[in-house]
PDB file of C-alpha atoms in Angstrom:
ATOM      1  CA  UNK D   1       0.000   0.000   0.000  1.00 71.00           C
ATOM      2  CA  UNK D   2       1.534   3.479  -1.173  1.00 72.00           C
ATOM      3  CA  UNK D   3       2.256   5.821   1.649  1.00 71.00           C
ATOM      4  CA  UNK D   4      -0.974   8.796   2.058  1.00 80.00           C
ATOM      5  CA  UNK D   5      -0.119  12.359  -0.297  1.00 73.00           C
ATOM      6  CA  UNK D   6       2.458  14.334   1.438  1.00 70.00           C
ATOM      7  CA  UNK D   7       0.950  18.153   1.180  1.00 69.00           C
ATOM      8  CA  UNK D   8       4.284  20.082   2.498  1.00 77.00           C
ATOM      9  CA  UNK D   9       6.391  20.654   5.434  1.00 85.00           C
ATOM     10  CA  UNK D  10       4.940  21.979   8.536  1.00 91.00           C
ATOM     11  CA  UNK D  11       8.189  22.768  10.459  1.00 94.00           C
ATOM     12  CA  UNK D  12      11.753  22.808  10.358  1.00 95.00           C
ATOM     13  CA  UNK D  13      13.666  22.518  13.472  1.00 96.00           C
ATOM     14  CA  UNK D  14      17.658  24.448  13.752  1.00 97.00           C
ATOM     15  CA  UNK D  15      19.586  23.876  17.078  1.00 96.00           C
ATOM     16  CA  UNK D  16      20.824  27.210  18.712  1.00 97.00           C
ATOM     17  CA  UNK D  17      23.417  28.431  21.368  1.00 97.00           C
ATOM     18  CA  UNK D  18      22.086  31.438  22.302  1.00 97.00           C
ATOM     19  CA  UNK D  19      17.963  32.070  21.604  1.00 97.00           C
ATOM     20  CA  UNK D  20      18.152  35.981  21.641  1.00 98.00           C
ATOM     21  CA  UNK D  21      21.560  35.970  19.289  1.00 98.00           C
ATOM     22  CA  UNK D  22      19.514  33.862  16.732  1.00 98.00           C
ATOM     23  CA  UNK D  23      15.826  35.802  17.212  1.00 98.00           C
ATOM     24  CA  UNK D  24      17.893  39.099  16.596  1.00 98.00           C
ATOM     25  CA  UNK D  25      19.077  36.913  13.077  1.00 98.00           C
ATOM     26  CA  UNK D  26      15.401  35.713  12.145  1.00 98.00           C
ATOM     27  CA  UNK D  27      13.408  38.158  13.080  1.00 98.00           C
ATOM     28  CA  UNK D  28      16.502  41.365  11.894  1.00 97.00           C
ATOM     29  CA  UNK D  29      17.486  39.744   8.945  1.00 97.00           C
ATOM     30  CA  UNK D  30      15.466  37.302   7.473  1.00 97.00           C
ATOM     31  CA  UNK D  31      12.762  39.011   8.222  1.00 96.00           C
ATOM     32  CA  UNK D  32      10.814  36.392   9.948  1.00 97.00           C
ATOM     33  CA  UNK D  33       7.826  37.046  12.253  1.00 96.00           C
ATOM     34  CA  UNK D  34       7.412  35.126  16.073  1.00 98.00           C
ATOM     35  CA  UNK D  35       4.742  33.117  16.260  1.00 98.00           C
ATOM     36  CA  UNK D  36       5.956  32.145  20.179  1.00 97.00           C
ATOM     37  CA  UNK D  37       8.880  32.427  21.862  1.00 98.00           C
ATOM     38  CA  UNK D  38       9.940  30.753  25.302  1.00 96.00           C
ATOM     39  CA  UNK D  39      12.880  30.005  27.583  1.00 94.00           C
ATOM     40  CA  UNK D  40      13.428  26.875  24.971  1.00 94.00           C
ATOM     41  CA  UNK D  41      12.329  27.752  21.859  1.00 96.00           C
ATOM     42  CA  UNK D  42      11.621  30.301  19.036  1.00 98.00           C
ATOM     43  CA  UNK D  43       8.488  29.670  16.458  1.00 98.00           C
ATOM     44  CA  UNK D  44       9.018  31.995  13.146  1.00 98.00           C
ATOM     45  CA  UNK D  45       6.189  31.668  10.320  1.00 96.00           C
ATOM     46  CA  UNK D  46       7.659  31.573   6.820  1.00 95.00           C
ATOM     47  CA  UNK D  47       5.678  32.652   4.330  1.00 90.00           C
ATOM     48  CA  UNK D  48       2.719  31.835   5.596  1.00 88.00           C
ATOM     49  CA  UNK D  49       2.977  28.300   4.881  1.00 87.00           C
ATOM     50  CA  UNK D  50       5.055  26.593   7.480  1.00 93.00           C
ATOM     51  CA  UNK D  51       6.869  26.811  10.531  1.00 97.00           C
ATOM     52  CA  UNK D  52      10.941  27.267  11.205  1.00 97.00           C
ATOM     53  CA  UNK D  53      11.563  26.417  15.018  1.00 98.00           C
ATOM     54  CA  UNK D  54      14.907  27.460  16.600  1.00 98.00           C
ATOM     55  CA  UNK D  55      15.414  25.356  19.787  1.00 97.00           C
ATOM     56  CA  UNK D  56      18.119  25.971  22.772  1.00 97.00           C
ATOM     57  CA  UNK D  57      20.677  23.698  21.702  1.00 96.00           C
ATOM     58  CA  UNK D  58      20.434  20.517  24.842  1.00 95.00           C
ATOM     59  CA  UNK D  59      16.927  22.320  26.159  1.00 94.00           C
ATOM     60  CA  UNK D  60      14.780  19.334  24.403  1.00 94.00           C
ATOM     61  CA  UNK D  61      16.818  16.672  25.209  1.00 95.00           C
ATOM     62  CA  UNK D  62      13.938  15.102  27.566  1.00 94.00           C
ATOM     63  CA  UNK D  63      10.020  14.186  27.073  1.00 95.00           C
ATOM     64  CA  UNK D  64       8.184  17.506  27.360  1.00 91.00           C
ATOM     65  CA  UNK D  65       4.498  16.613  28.472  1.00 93.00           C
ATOM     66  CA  UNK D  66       1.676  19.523  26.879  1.00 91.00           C
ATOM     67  CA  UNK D  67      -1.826  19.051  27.996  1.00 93.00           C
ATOM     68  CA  UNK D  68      -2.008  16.921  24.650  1.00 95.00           C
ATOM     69  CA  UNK D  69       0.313  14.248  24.620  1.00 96.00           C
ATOM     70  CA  UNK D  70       4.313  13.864  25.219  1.00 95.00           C
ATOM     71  CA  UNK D  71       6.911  15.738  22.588  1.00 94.00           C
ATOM     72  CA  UNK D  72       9.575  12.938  22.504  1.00 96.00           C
ATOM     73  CA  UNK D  73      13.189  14.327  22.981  1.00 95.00           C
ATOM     74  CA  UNK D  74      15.294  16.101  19.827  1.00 95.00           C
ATOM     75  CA  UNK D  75      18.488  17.729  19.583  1.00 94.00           C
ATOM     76  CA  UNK D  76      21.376  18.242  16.922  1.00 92.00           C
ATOM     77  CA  UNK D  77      24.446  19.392  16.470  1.00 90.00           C
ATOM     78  CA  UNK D  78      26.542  20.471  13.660  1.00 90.00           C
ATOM     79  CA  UNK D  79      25.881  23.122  10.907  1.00 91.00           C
ATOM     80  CA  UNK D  80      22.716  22.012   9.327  1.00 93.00           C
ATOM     81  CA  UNK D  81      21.095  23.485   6.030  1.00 96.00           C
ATOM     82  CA  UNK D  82      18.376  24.763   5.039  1.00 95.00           C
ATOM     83  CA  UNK D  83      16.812  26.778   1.516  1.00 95.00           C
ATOM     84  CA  UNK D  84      14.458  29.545   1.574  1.00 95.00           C
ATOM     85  CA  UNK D  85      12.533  29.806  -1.653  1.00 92.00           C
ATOM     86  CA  UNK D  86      12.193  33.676  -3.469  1.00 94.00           C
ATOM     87  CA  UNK D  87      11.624  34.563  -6.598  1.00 92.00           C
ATOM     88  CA  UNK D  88      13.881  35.559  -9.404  1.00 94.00           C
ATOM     89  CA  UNK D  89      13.324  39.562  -9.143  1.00 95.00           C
ATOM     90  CA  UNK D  90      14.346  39.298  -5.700  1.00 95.00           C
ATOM     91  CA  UNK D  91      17.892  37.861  -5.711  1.00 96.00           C
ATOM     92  CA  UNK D  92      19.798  41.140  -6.217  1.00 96.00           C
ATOM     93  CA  UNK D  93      17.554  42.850  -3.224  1.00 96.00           C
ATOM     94  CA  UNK D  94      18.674  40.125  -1.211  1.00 97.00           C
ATOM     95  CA  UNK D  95      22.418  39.690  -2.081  1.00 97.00           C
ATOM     96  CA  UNK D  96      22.114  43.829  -0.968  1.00 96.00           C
ATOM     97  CA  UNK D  97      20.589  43.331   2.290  1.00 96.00           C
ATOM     98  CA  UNK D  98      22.642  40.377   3.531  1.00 97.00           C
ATOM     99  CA  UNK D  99      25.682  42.986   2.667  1.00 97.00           C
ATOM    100  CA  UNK D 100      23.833  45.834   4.482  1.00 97.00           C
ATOM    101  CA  UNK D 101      24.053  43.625   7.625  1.00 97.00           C
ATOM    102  CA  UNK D 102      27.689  42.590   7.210  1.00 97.00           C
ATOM    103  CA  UNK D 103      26.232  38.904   6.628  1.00 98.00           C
ATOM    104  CA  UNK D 104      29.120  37.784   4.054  1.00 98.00           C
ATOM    105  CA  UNK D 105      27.727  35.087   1.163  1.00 98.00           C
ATOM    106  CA  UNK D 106      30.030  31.930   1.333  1.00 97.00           C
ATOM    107  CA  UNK D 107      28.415  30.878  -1.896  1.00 97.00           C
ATOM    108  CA  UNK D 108      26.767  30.901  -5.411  1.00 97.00           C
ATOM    109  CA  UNK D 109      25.291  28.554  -7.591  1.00 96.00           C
ATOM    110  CA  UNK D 110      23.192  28.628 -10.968  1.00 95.00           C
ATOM    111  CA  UNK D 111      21.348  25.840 -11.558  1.00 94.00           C
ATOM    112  CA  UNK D 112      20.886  23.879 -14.994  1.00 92.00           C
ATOM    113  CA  UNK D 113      16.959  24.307 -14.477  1.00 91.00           C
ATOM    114  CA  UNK D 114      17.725  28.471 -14.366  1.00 92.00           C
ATOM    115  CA  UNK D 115      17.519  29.355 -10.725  1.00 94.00           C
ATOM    116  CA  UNK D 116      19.716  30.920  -8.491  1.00 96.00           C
ATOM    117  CA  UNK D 117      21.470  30.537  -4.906  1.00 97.00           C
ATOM    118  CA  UNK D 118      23.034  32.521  -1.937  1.00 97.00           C
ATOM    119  CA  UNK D 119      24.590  30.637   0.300  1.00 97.00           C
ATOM    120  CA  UNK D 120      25.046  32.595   4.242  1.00 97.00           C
ATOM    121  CA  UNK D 121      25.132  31.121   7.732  1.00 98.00           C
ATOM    122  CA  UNK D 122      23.457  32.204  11.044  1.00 98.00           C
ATOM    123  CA  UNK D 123      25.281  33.013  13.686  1.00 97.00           C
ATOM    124  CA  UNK D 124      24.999  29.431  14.668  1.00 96.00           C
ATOM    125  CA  UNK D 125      27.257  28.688  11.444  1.00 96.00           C
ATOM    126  CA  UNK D 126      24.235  26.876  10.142  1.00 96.00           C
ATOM    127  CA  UNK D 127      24.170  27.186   6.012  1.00 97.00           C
ATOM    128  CA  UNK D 128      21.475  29.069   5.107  1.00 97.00           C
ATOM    129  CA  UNK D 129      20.304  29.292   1.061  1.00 97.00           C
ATOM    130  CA  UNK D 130      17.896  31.607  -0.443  1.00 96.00           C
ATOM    131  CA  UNK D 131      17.140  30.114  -3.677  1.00 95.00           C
ATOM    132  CA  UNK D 132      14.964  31.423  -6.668  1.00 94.00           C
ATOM    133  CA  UNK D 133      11.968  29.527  -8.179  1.00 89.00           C
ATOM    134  CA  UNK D 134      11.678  28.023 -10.254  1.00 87.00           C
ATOM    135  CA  UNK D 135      14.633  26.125 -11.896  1.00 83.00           C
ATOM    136  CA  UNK D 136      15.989  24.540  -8.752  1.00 83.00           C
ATOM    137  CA  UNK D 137      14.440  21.236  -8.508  1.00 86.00           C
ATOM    138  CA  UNK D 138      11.819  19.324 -11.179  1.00 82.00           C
ATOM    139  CA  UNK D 139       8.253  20.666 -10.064  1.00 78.00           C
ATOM    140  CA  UNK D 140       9.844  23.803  -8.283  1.00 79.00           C
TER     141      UNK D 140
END
């Protein structure tokens, strides 16, 4: 039996040192907007269709019971990536405002299927990508 439709993904989780250092990233920079924001965890919507979570690096590392079930533990370490999709037109506004906050791109890429890439990291050193659509993957 063939696994249900997968619509999208809800949320992406990135492991953090210091909470306010990376809000003052998301929320300064990317331009992201707190959805909720605790002594654990950050919530930021993206583009109105999903969810990035920023956690306290070793602050999930046991069961956390809600009124609604149990959140089995999570962590991570390392530099971990993740893409933000933007269109085309946008590229050059963004390659200008990740220079107007000193936020130096590591990286380029054009694609065969005619997007485009910036690669950045967070103050975390986690590899950030804004990458235009489409022409980066079949479909996207």
């Amino acid at each position: 039996m063939p696994a249900p439709a997968l619509l999208r993904i809800l949320e992406t989780a990135l492991y953090v040192s210091d909470l306010d250092r990376a809000a003052a990233f998301y929320e300064g920079v990317m331009g992201l907007s707190c959805l909720h924001a605790d002594d654990r965890m950050r919530a930021y919507q993206v583009n109105g269709v999903s969810v990035l979570l920023l956690f306290l690096r070793g602050a999930t590392t046991q069961p956390v019971q809600t009124g609604g079930g149990l959140i089995p533990p999570h962590d991570a370490t390392g530099q971990i990536h993740m893409a933000f999709a933007i269109t085309a037109e946008t590229l050059p506004s963004w390659r200008d405002h990740l220079a107007q906050h000193d936020v130096p791109i590591e990286g380029t890429s054009d694609w065969r299927r005619g997007g485009h890439s910036l690669y950045f990291r967070d103050p975390d050193g986690n590899l950030l990508e804004v990458a235009t659509l489409p022409g980066l993957w079949q479909g996207f």
